[in-house]
Tab-separated table of C-alpha atoms in Angstrom:
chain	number	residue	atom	x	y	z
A	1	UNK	CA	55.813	72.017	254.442
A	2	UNK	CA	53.410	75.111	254.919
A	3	UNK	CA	55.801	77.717	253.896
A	4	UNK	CA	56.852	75.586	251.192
A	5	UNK	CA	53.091	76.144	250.253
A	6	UNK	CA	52.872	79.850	251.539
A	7	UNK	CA	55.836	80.545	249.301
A	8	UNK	CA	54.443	78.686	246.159
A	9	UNK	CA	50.514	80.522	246.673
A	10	UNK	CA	52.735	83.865	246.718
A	11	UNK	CA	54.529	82.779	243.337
A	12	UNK	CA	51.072	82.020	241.934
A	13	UNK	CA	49.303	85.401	243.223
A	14	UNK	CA	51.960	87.769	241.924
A	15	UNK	CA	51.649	89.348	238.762
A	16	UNK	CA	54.099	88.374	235.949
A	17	UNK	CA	54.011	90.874	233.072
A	18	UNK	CA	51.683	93.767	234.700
A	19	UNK	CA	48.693	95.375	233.888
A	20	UNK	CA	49.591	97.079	229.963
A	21	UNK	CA	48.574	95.092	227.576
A	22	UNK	CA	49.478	94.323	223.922
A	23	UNK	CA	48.426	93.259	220.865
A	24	UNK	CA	51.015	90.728	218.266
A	25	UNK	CA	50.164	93.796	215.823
A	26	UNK	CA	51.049	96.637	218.256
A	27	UNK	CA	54.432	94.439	218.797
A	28	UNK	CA	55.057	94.053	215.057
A	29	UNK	CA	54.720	97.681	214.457
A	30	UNK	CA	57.109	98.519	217.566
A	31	UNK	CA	59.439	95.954	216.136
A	32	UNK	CA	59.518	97.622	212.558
A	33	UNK	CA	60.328	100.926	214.215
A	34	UNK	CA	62.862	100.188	216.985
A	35	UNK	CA	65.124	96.760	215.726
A	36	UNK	CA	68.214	97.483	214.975
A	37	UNK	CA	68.978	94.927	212.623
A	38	UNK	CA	65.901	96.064	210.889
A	39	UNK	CA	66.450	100.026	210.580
A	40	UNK	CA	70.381	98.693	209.076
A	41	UNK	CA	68.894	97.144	206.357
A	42	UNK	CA	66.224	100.666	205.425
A	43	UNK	CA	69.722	102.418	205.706
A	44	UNK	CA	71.374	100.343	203.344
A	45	UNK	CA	68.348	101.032	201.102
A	46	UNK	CA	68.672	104.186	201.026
A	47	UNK	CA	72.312	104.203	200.122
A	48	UNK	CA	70.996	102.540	197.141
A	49	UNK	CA	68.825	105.612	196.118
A	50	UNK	CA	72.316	107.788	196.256
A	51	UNK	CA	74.199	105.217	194.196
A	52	UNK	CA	71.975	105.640	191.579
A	53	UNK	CA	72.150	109.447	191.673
A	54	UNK	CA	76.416	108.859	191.729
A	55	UNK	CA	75.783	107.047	188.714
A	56	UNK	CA	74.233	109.525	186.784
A	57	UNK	CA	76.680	111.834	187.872
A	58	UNK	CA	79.427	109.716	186.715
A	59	UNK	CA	78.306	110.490	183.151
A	60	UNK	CA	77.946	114.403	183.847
A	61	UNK	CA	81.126	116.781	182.940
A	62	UNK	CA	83.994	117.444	185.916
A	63	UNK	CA	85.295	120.621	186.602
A	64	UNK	CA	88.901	120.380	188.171
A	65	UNK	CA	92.120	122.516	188.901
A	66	UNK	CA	95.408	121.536	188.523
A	67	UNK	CA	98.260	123.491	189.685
A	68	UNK	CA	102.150	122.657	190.217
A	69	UNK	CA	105.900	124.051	191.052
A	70	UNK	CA	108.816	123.074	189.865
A	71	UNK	CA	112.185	124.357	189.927
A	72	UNK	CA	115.040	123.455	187.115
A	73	UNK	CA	118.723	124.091	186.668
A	74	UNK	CA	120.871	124.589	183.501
A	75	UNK	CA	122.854	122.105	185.042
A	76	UNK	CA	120.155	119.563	185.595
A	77	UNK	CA	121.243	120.188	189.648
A	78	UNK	CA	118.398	121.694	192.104
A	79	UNK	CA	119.496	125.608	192.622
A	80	UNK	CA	118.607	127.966	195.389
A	81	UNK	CA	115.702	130.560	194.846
A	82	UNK	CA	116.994	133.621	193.289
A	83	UNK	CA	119.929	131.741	191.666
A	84	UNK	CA	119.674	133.492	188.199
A	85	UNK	CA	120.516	130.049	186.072
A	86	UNK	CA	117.078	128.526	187.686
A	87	UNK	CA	113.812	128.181	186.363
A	88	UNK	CA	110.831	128.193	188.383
A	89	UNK	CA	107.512	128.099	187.335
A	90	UNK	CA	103.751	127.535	188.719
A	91	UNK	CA	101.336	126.268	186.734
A	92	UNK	CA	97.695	126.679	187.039
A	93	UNK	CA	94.410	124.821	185.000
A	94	UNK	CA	91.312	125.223	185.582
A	95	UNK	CA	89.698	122.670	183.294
A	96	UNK	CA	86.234	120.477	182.650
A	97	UNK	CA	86.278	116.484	181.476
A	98	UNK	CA	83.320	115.078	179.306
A	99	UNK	CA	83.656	111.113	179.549
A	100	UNK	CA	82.918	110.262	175.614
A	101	UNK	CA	83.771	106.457	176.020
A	102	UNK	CA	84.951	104.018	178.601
A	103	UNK	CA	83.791	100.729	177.516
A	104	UNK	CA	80.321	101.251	178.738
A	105	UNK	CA	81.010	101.619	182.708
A	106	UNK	CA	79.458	104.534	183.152
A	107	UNK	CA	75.809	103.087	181.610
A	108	UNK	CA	76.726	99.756	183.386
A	109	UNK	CA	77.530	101.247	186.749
A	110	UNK	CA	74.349	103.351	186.528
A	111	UNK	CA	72.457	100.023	185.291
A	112	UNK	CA	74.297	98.201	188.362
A	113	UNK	CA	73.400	100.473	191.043
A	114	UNK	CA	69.418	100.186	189.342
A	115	UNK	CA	69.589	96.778	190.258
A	116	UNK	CA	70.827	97.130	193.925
A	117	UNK	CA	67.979	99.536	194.478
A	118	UNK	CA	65.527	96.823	193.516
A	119	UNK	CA	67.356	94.372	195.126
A	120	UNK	CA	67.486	96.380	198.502
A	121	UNK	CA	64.041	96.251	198.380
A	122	UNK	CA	63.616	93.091	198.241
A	123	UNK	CA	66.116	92.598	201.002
A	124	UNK	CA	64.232	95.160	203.249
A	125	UNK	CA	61.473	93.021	202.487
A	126	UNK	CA	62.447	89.914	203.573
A	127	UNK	CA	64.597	91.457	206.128
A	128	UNK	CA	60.542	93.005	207.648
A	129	UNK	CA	59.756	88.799	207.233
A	130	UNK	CA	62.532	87.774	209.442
A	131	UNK	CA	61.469	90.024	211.627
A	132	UNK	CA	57.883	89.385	211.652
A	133	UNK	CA	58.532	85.645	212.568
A	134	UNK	CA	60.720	86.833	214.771
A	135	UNK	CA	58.010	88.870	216.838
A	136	UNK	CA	55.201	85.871	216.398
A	137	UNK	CA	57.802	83.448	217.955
A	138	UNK	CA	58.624	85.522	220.480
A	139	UNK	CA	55.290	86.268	220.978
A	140	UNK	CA	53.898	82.748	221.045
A	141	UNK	CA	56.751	81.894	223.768
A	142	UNK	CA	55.495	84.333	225.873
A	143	UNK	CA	52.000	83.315	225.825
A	144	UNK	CA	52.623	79.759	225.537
A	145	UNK	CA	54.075	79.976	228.455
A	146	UNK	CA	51.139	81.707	230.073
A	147	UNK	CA	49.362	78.751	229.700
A	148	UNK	CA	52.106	76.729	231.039
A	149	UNK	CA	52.238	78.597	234.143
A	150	UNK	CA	48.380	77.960	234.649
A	151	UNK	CA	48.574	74.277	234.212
A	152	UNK	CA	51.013	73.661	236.998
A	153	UNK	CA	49.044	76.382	239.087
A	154	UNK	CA	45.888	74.534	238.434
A	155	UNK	CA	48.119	70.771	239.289
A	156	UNK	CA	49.176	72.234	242.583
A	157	UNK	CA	46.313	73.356	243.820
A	158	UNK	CA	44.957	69.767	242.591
A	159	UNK	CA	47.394	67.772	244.223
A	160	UNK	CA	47.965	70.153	247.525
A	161	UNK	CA	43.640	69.613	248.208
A	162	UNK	CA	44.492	66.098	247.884
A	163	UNK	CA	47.650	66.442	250.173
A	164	UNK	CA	45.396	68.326	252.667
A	165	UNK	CA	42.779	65.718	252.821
A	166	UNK	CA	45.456	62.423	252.922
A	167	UNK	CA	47.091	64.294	255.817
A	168	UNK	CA	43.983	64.871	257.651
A	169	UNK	CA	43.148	61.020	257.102
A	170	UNK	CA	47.062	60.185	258.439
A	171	UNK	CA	46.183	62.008	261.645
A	172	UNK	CA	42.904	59.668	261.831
A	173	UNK	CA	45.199	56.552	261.470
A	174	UNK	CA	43.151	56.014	258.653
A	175	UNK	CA	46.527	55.846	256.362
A	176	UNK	CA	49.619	54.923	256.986
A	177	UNK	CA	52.547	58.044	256.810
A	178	UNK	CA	53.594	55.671	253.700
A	179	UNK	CA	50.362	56.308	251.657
A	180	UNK	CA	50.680	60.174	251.683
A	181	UNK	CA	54.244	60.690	251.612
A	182	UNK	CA	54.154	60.740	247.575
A	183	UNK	CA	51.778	63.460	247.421
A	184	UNK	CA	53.950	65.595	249.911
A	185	UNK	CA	56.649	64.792	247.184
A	186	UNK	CA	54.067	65.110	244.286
A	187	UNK	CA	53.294	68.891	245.839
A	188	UNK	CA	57.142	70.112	246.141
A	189	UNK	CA	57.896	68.439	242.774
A	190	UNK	CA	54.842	70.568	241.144
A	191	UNK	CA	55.940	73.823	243.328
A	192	UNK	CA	59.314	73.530	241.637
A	193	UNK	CA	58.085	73.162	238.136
A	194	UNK	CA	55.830	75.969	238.492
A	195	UNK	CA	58.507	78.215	240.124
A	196	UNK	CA	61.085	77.605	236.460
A	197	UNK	CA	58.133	77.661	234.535
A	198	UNK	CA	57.996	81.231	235.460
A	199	UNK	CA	61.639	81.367	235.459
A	200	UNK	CA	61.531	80.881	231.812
A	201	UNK	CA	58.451	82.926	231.070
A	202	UNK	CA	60.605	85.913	232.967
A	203	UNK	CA	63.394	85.006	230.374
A	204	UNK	CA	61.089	84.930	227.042
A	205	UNK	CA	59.639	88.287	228.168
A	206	UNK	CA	63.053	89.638	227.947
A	207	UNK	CA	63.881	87.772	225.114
A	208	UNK	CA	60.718	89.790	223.247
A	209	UNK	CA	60.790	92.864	224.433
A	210	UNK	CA	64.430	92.956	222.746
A	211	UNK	CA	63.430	92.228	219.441
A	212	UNK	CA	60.879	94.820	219.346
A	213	UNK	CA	62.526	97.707	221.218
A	214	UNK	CA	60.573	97.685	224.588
A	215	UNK	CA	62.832	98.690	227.500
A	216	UNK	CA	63.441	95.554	230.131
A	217	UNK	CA	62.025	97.481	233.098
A	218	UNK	CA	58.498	98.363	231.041
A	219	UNK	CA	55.704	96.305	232.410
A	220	UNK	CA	53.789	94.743	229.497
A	221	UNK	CA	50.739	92.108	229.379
A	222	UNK	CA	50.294	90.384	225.487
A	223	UNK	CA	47.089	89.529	224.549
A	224	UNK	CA	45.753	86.091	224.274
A	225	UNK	CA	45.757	84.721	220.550
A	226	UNK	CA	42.739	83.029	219.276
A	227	UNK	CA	43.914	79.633	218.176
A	228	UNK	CA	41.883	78.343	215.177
A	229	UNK	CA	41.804	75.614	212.925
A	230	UNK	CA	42.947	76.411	209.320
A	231	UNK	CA	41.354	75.279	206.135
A	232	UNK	CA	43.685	73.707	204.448
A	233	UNK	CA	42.059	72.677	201.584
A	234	UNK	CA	42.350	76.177	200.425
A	235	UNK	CA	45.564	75.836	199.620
A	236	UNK	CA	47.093	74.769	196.881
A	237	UNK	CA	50.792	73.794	197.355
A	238	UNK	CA	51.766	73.344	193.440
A	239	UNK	CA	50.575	76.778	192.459
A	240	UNK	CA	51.933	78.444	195.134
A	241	UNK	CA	54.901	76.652	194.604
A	242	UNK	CA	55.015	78.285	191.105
A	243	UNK	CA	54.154	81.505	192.402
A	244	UNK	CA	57.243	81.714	194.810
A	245	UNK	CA	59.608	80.375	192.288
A	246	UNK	CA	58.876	83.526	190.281
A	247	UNK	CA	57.979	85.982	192.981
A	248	UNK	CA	59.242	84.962	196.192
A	249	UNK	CA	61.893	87.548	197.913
A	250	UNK	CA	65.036	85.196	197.745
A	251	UNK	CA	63.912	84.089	194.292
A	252	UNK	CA	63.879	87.356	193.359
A	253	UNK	CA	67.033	88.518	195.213
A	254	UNK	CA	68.785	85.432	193.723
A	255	UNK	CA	67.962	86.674	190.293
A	256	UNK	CA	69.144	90.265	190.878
A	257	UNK	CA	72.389	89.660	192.351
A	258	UNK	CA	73.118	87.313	189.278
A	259	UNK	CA	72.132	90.491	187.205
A	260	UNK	CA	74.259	92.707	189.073
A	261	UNK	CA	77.196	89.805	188.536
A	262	UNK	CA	76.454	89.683	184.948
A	263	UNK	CA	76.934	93.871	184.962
A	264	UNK	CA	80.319	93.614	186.976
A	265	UNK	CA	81.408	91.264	184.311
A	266	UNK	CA	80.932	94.239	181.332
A	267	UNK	CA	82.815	95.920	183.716
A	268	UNK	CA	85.717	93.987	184.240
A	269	UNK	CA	85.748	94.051	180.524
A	270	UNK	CA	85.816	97.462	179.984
A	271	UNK	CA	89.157	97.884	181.511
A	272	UNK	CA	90.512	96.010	178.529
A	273	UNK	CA	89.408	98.546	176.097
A	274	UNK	CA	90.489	102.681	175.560
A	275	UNK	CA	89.072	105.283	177.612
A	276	UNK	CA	88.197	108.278	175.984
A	277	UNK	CA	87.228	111.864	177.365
A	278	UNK	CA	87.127	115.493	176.235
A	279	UNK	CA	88.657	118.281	177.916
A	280	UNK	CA	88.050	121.994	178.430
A	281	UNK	CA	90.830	123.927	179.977
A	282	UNK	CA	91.958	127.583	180.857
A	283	UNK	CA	95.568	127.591	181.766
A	284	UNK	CA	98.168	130.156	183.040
A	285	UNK	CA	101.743	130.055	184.147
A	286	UNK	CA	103.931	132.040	186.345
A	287	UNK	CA	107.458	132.081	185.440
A	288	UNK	CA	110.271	133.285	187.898
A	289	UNK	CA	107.590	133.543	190.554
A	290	UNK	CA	107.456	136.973	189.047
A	291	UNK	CA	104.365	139.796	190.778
A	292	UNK	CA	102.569	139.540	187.181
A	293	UNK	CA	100.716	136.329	185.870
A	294	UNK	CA	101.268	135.603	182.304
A	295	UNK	CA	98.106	136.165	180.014
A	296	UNK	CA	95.807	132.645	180.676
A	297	UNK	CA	94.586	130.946	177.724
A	298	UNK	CA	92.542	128.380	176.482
A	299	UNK	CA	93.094	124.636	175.373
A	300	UNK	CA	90.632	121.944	174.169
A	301	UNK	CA	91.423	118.698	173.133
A	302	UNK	CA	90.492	114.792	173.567
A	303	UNK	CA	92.168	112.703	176.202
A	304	UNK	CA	93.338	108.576	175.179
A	305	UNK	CA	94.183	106.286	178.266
A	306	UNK	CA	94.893	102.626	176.974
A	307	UNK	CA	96.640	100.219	178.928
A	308	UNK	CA	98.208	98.105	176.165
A	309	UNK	CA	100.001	95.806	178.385
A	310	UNK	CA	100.353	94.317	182.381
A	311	UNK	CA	101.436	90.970	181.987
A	312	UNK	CA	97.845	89.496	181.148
A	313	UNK	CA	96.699	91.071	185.295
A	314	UNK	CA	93.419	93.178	183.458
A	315	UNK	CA	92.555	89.721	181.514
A	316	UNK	CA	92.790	87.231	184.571
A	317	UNK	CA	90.888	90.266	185.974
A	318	UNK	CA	88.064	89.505	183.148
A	319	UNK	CA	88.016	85.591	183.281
A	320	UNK	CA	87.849	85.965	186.913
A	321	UNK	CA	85.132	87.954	186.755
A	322	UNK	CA	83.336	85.663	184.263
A	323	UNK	CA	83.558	82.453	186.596
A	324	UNK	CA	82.014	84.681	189.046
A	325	UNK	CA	79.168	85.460	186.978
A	326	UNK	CA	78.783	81.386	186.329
A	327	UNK	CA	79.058	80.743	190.210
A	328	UNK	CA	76.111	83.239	190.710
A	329	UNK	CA	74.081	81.185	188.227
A	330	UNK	CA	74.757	78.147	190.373
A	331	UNK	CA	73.629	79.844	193.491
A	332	UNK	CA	70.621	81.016	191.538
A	333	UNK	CA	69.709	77.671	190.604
A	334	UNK	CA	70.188	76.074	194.109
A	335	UNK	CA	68.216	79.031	195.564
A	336	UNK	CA	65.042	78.052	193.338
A	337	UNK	CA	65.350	74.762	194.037
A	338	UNK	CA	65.732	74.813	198.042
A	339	UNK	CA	62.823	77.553	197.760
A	340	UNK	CA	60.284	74.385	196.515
A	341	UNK	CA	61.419	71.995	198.883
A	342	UNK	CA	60.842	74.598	201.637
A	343	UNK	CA	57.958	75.691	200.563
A	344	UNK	CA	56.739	71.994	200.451
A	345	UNK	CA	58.083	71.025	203.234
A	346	UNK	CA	56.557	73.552	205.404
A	347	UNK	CA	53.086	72.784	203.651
A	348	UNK	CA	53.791	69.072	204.678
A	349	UNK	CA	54.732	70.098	208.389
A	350	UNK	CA	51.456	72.346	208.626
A	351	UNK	CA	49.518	68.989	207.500
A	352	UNK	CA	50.907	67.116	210.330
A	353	UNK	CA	50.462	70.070	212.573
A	354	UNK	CA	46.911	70.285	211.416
A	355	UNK	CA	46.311	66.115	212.509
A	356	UNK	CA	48.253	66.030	215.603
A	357	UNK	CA	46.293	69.409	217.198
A	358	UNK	CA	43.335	67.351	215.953
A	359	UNK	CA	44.536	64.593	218.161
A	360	UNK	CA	45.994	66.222	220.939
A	361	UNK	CA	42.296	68.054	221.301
A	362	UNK	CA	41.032	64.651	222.038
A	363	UNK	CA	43.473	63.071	223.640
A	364	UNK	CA	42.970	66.341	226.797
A	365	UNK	CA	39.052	66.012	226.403
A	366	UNK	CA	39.777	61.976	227.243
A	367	UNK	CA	42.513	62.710	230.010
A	368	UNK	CA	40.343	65.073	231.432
A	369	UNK	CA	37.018	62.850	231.745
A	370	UNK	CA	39.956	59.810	232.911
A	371	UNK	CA	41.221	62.105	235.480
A	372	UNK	CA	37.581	63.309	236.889
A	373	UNK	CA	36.758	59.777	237.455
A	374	UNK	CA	40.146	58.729	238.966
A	375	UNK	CA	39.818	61.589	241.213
A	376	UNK	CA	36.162	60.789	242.124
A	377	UNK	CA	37.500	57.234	243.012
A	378	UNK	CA	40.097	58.364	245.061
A	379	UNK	CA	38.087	60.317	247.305
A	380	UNK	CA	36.104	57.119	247.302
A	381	UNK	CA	39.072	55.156	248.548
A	382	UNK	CA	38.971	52.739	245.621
A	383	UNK	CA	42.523	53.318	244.294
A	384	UNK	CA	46.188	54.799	245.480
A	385	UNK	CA	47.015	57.479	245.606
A	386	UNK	CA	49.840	56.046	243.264
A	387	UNK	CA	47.231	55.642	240.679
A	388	UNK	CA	45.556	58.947	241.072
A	389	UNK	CA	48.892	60.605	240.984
A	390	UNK	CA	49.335	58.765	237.477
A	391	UNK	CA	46.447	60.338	235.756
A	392	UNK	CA	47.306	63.224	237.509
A	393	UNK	CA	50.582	63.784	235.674
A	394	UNK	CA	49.157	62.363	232.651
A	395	UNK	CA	46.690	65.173	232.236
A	396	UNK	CA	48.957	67.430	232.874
A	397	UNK	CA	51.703	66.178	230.167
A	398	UNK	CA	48.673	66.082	227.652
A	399	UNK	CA	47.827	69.930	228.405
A	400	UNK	CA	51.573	71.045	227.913
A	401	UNK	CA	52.103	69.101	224.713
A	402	UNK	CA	48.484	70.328	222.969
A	403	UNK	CA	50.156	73.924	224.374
A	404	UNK	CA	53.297	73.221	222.339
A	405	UNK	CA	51.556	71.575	219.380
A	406	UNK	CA	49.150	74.816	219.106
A	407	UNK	CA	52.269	76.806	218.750
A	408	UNK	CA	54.005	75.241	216.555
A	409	UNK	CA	50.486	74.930	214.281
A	410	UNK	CA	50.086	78.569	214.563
A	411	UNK	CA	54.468	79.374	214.046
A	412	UNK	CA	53.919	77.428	210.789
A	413	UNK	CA	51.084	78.339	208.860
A	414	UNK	CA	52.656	82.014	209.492
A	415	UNK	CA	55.773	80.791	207.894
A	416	UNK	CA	54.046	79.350	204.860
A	417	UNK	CA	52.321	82.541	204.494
A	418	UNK	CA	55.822	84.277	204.656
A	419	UNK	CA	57.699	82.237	202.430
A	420	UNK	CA	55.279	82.792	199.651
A	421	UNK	CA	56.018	86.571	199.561
């Protein structure tokens, strides 16, 4: 039994996260600067920023070259070089293309990859959310479990000065081995929960120090957050309800990729009608393969690609592309409407949250005066230690539930704030 104990003080005595500490905003900003996930989505951002300069470009002249050899025979039959009935010849153009008109894809493409860059940015945006709660999750965890750790550290202490004193009265035969046996059970049981309990805290440090970056083997301390109670009269659930409908990131990302739908529809269309372009050229030929080039010369002229038929395919293209464009408009719809009930829901969860932290506050402040007085009248001898091991446990399953309920109060009033934006 006393190295069980020796072995549980030396749990309790060593230090879990070292000496460096840190704040939830220095873990944010590591976060931002070292998740993966999160530096993907900047990337893809600023892929957006080139599309837009490719579309642009699309629009501008193209200077190409096109060369070629072929060989021919009077006889319509492949001859060997130097047969004097062949004709060979290599031509050479060195030309520029002006798109004049291609059913608008060039103004729609540029106007589509407009829309992606705002619609990255939103993305990145709500992308920097996810992450955020992420962190303060994390975070909480962590800390929560802090606190955890000190409530069965303060219980075994509690119950092994009880143990102490019920073993001392044993060896007095003033108890029977009977009476103290369930604190020598109470002590071990406690020992063990405190030993996971920093089992787990081990495996939510590791858990946060991937999301934001911080190497496993890095000893880190987080600061204590300063629970408070929220006014929740300031807030208005109906207008901010309104506000997020119009301004919220997956509102607005909902919006924009039905835009971007709508522009790939125009598109689609476009390859029903004639593309146009001008052309520039200065050609050349080589017959014969001779040591002199022929004199190069110049050609202009205006280019007409129309696909007139292909069984319907380009059409089904189009209709496809319109029923994706009504599909989008569905998703936009559902995406406003699951935005209010989560944004009510949450406000009704932080209500709740708000009553039962109320509660659990006084519920601990009664446990604890119940458990002060059972105690006293244990010592006394004026109940079992049955009894006193009751309130015991009681007080502690009050502490770790107002511990959970304070997390939880804190997790969501940071996700209201977050789902507003």
């Amino acid at each position: 039994m006393k190295k069980i104990i020796s072995l549980m003080l030396i749990l309790m005595a060593s230090s879990l996260w070292g000496s460096e500490k840190m704040t939830l905003n220095e873990s944010l900003e590591m976060a931002y600067k070292n998740n993966y996930e999160y530096q993907n989505v900047k990337i893809d951002r600023d892929n957006t920023d080139l599309q837009v300069r490719e579309g642009y470009k699309s629009a501008a002249p193209k200077l190409d070259y096109r060369g070629g050899y072929t060989l021919t025979d009077d006889d319509n039959q492949m001859s060997i070089i130097g047969d004097p009935k062949s004709d060979q010849r290599i031509n050479h153009e060195l030309g520029i293309t002006q798109p004049i008109y291609n059913g608008g894809t060039v103004i729609t493409g540029i106007e589509i990859a407009k829309i992606s860059q705002e619609l990255m940015t939103y993305k990145l945006a709500k992308s920097k959310s996810q992450l955020k709660l992420e962190v303060i999750d994390a975070y909480l965890k962590v800390i929560a479990q802090a606190e955890i750790i000190k409530v069965y550290k303060t219980s075994l202490e509690e119950v092994k000065a009880a143990f102490d004193q019920a073993e001392r009265k044993y060896e007095l035969d003033l108890i029977s081995k009977s009476d103290y046996l369930p604190l020598k059970t109470q002590v071990i049981s406690t020992g063990t929960n405190l030993v996971e309990a920093q089992n787990q805290g081990e495996i939510y440090m590791i858990e946060f120090k991937n999301i934001i970056g911080m190497p496993i083997d890095q000893n880190v301390k987080l600061e204590e957050l300063e629970f408070k109670k929220y006014d929740l009269d300031l807030i208005d659930v109906n207008e901010d309800t309104n506000y997020a409908i119009l301004n919220n990131k997956d509102s607005r990302i909902s919006q924009l990729n039905t835009d971007i739908v709508e522009k790939q529809e125009k598109v689609s269309r476009a390859d029903l009608l004639p593309q146009i372009n001008a052309r520039l050229a200065y050609n050349a030929e080589d017959r014969h393969l001779n040591d002199s080039m022929d004199d190069w010369y110049w050609t202009a002229g205006v280019e007409i690609n129309w696909r007139l038929f292909d069984f319907g395919k380009t059409l089904d293209a189009y209709t496809r592309s319109k029923n994706e464009t009504r599909k989008a408009a569905n998703i936009e719809r559902k995406t406003l409407d699951d935005l209010e009930v989560n944004i009510r829901t949450n406000y009704i969860d932080l209500v709740k949250l708000n009553g039962t932290t109320e509660a659990k506050e006084a519920e601990l402040e009664a446990s604890e005066e119940n458990y002060d007085l059972q105690k006293r009248k244990y010592n006394e001898g004026i109940i079992s230690i049955t009894d006193y091991l009751i309130y015991e446990t009681k007080l502690n399953d009050t502490k770790l539930s107002l511990i959970k309920t304070k997390l939880d109060y804190y997790f969501a009033y940071e996700k209201y704030l977050e789902d507003l934006k």
